[in-house]
Amino acid sequence: MPELKVLFSREQIAARVAELGRQISQDFAGEPVVLLGVLKGAAIFLSDLSRHIELDSTFDFIAVSTYGDQTQSSGEVKLLKDVDQSMEGKNVILVEDILDTGLTMCYLKKMILAHHPKAFRIAALLDKKSRRLQPIQADYTGFEIPDVFVVGYGMDHAEHYRNLPDICVVP
Ligand code: IMP
Ligand code: MG
């Protein structure tokens, strides 16, 4: 087991996630939202974020695969699980763990926009801006990070470490 270094503590994460929830609550005041989580990495972020959103909210989930067991992207996006309900006319907030190259988000954005939602926003806990290959930005970002590989708070390395309460760097 490699030695992991804490990048963001559970307290830092909690404070930032609460802020994002307040921001979303203000931006969509009086309107219902669909929190659309990208499995599996965003599961913990979505569950915490949702409890700071004071709006009529529903959940949906999609699953894609970009990374195999490695820390390098294959560059390919494959849809493993589609939405359960149409996003037509809905205020959709796509909840993702990390915006990295942007390939996944571009693919998902195109897919969701084809449903003709009322609004489409991206909430990404982490943003590796320097790695971007596709021009896409999050509307709500937790933290910007450099080009390091992180695990914890839902994020994995070969499916492990998702349950770590802090966000850690794998050396
Ligand atoms: P993108 O398509 O390159 O933007 O890939 C985004 C996805 O890659 C994220 O949703 C993560 O699932 C995964 N990913 C990117 N960087 C990391 C990391 O540092 N740790 C764990 N997963 C990562
Ligand atoms: Mg992901």
Coordinates of C-alpha atoms and ligand atoms in Angstrom, one line a residue:
M1 CA 0.0 0.0 0.0
P2 CA 1.6 3.3 -1.1
E3 CA 1.9 6.2 1.3
L4 CA -0.9 8.7 0.7
K5 CA -0.6 12.4 1.3
V6 CA -3.7 14.4 2.3
L7 CA -4.5 17.1 -0.2
F8 CA -7.8 18.2 1.2
S9 CA -9.0 17.2 4.6
R10 CA -12.5 16.1 5.4
E11 CA -13.1 19.5 7.1
Q12 CA -12.0 21.4 4.0
I13 CA -14.1 19.3 1.8
A14 CA -17.2 19.7 4.0
A15 CA -16.9 23.5 4.1
R16 CA -16.5 23.8 0.3
V17 CA -19.3 21.3 -0.5
A18 CA -21.6 23.3 1.8
E19 CA -20.7 26.5 -0.1
L20 CA -21.4 24.9 -3.4
G21 CA -24.8 23.7 -2.1
R22 CA -25.7 27.2 -1.0
Q23 CA -24.7 28.6 -4.3
I24 CA -26.8 26.1 -6.2
S25 CA -29.8 26.7 -3.9
Q26 CA -29.5 30.5 -4.6
D27 CA -29.1 30.1 -8.4
F28 CA -32.1 27.8 -8.7
A29 CA -34.2 29.4 -6.0
G30 CA -37.9 28.2 -6.2
E31 CA -37.1 25.6 -9.0
P32 CA -36.7 21.9 -8.9
V33 CA -33.4 20.3 -9.9
V34 CA -32.2 16.9 -10.9
L35 CA -28.8 15.9 -9.5
L36 CA -27.3 13.7 -12.1
G37 CA -24.4 11.8 -10.6
V38 CA -21.6 10.2 -12.6
L39 CA -20.9 6.8 -11.1
K40 CA -19.0 5.7 -9.2
G41 CA -16.6 8.6 -8.4
A42 CA -19.3 11.2 -7.7
A43 CA -21.4 9.2 -5.4
I44 CA -20.1 10.6 -2.1
F45 CA -19.8 14.1 -3.4
L46 CA -23.5 14.0 -4.6
S47 CA -24.7 12.6 -1.3
D48 CA -23.0 15.3 0.7
L49 CA -23.8 18.1 -1.8
S50 CA -27.5 17.2 -2.0
R51 CA -27.9 17.7 1.7
H52 CA -26.8 21.3 1.3
I53 CA -29.3 22.0 -1.5
E54 CA -32.5 23.5 -0.2
L55 CA -34.6 22.8 -3.3
D56 CA -37.0 20.2 -4.5
S57 CA -34.4 17.7 -5.7
T58 CA -34.4 14.3 -7.4
F59 CA -31.4 12.0 -8.1
D60 CA -30.4 10.1 -11.3
F61 CA -27.2 8.4 -12.1
I62 CA -25.2 7.6 -15.2
A63 CA -22.2 5.4 -15.5
V64 CA -19.4 5.7 -18.0
S65 CA -15.9 4.2 -18.3
T66 CA -12.9 6.2 -19.4
Y67 CA -10.2 4.8 -17.2
G68 CA -9.4 1.1 -17.0
D69 CA -7.5 0.1 -14.0
Q70 CA -4.7 2.5 -14.8
T71 CA -4.1 6.2 -14.0
Q72 CA -4.1 7.0 -17.7
S73 CA -7.2 7.8 -19.7
S74 CA -7.9 5.6 -22.7
G75 CA -9.5 8.6 -24.3
E76 CA -12.6 6.6 -25.0
V77 CA -15.9 7.1 -23.3
K78 CA -18.3 4.2 -23.0
L79 CA -21.8 4.6 -21.6
L80 CA -22.4 1.8 -19.1
K81 CA -25.7 3.1 -17.7
D82 CA -28.0 5.7 -19.1
V83 CA -30.4 8.0 -17.2
D84 CA -33.6 6.4 -15.8
Q85 CA -35.8 9.4 -16.8
S86 CA -35.8 11.9 -19.6
M87 CA -34.1 15.2 -18.8
E88 CA -36.5 17.1 -21.0
G89 CA -37.5 20.4 -19.4
K90 CA -35.5 19.7 -16.2
N91 CA -32.9 21.8 -14.4
V92 CA -30.0 19.3 -14.7
I93 CA -26.9 19.5 -12.5
L94 CA -24.4 17.0 -13.7
V95 CA -22.3 16.0 -10.6
E96 CA -18.8 14.7 -11.3
D97 CA -15.8 14.0 -9.2
I98 CA -13.0 15.3 -11.5
L99 CA -12.9 17.4 -14.7
D100 CA -9.6 16.1 -16.2
T101 CA -9.2 16.0 -20.0
G102 CA -12.9 17.0 -20.4
L103 CA -13.6 14.1 -22.7
T104 CA -16.1 12.5 -20.4
M105 CA -17.9 15.8 -19.7
C106 CA -18.1 16.7 -23.4
Y107 CA -19.6 13.4 -24.2
L108 CA -22.1 13.6 -21.3
K109 CA -23.0 17.2 -22.0
K110 CA -23.8 16.4 -25.6
M111 CA -25.9 13.4 -24.6
I112 CA -27.9 15.4 -22.0
L113 CA -28.4 18.4 -24.2
A114 CA -30.1 16.1 -26.7
H115 CA -32.8 15.6 -24.1
H116 CA -33.6 19.4 -24.3
P117 CA -33.3 20.2 -20.5
K118 CA -34.4 23.6 -19.3
A119 CA -31.0 24.2 -17.8
F120 CA -27.7 22.3 -17.8
R121 CA -25.0 22.9 -15.2
I122 CA -21.8 21.0 -14.3
A123 CA -20.7 20.6 -10.7
A124 CA -17.2 19.2 -10.4
L125 CA -15.6 18.6 -7.1
L126 CA -12.1 18.9 -8.6
D127 CA -10.7 20.5 -11.7
K128 CA -7.4 19.6 -13.3
K129 CA -7.4 22.6 -15.7
S130 CA -4.0 22.0 -17.0
R131 CA -5.0 18.6 -18.4
R132 CA -7.9 19.8 -20.6
L133 CA -8.1 18.5 -24.1
Q134 CA -11.7 19.6 -24.7
P135 CA -13.0 23.1 -24.1
I136 CA -15.4 22.6 -21.2
Q137 CA -15.8 24.3 -17.9
A138 CA -17.7 23.5 -14.7
D139 CA -20.3 26.0 -13.4
Y140 CA -19.5 24.9 -9.8
T141 CA -16.0 23.8 -8.9
G142 CA -14.9 22.6 -5.5
F143 CA -11.1 23.0 -5.9
E144 CA -8.6 23.4 -8.7
I145 CA -5.7 21.0 -8.5
P146 CA -2.5 20.4 -10.4
D147 CA -1.7 17.3 -12.5
V148 CA -1.6 14.8 -9.7
F149 CA -3.5 11.6 -9.2
V150 CA -5.9 11.7 -6.3
V151 CA -8.0 9.2 -4.4
G152 CA -10.6 9.2 -1.6
Y153 CA -14.0 10.9 -1.1
G154 CA -15.4 8.6 -3.8
M155 CA -12.3 8.6 -6.1
D156 CA -10.4 5.5 -6.8
H157 CA -7.2 3.9 -8.0
A158 CA -8.1 0.5 -9.5
E159 CA -11.4 0.7 -7.5
H160 CA -9.6 1.1 -4.2
Y161 CA -9.6 4.0 -1.7
R162 CA -13.0 5.3 -2.5
N163 CA -14.0 5.2 1.2
L164 CA -11.1 7.5 2.4
P165 CA -12.7 10.5 4.1
D166 CA -10.0 12.9 2.9
I167 CA -8.8 13.5 -0.7
C168 CA -5.3 12.2 -1.0
V169 CA -2.5 12.2 -3.6
V170 CA -1.0 8.9 -4.8
P171 CA 2.7 9.4 -5.2
Ligands
IMP1 P1 -11.8 13.0 -18.3 O1 -12.7 12.5 -19.3 O2 -10.3 12.9 -18.7 O3 -12.1 14.4 -17.9 O4 -11.8 12.1 -17.1 C1 -12.6 12.3 -16.0 C2 -12.7 11.1 -15.2 O5 -11.4 10.5 -15.0 C3 -13.1 11.5 -13.8 O6 -14.5 11.5 -13.7 C4 -12.5 10.4 -12.9 O7 -13.4 9.4 -12.8 C5 -11.3 10.0 -13.7 N1 -10.1 10.7 -13.1 C6 -9.3 11.7 -13.6 N2 -8.3 12.0 -12.8 C7 -8.4 11.2 -11.7 C8 -7.7 11.1 -10.5 O8 -6.7 11.8 -10.2 N3 -8.1 10.1 -9.6 C9 -9.2 9.3 -9.9 N4 -9.9 9.4 -11.0 C10 -9.5 10.3 -11.9
MG2 MG -15.6 9.8 -12.8

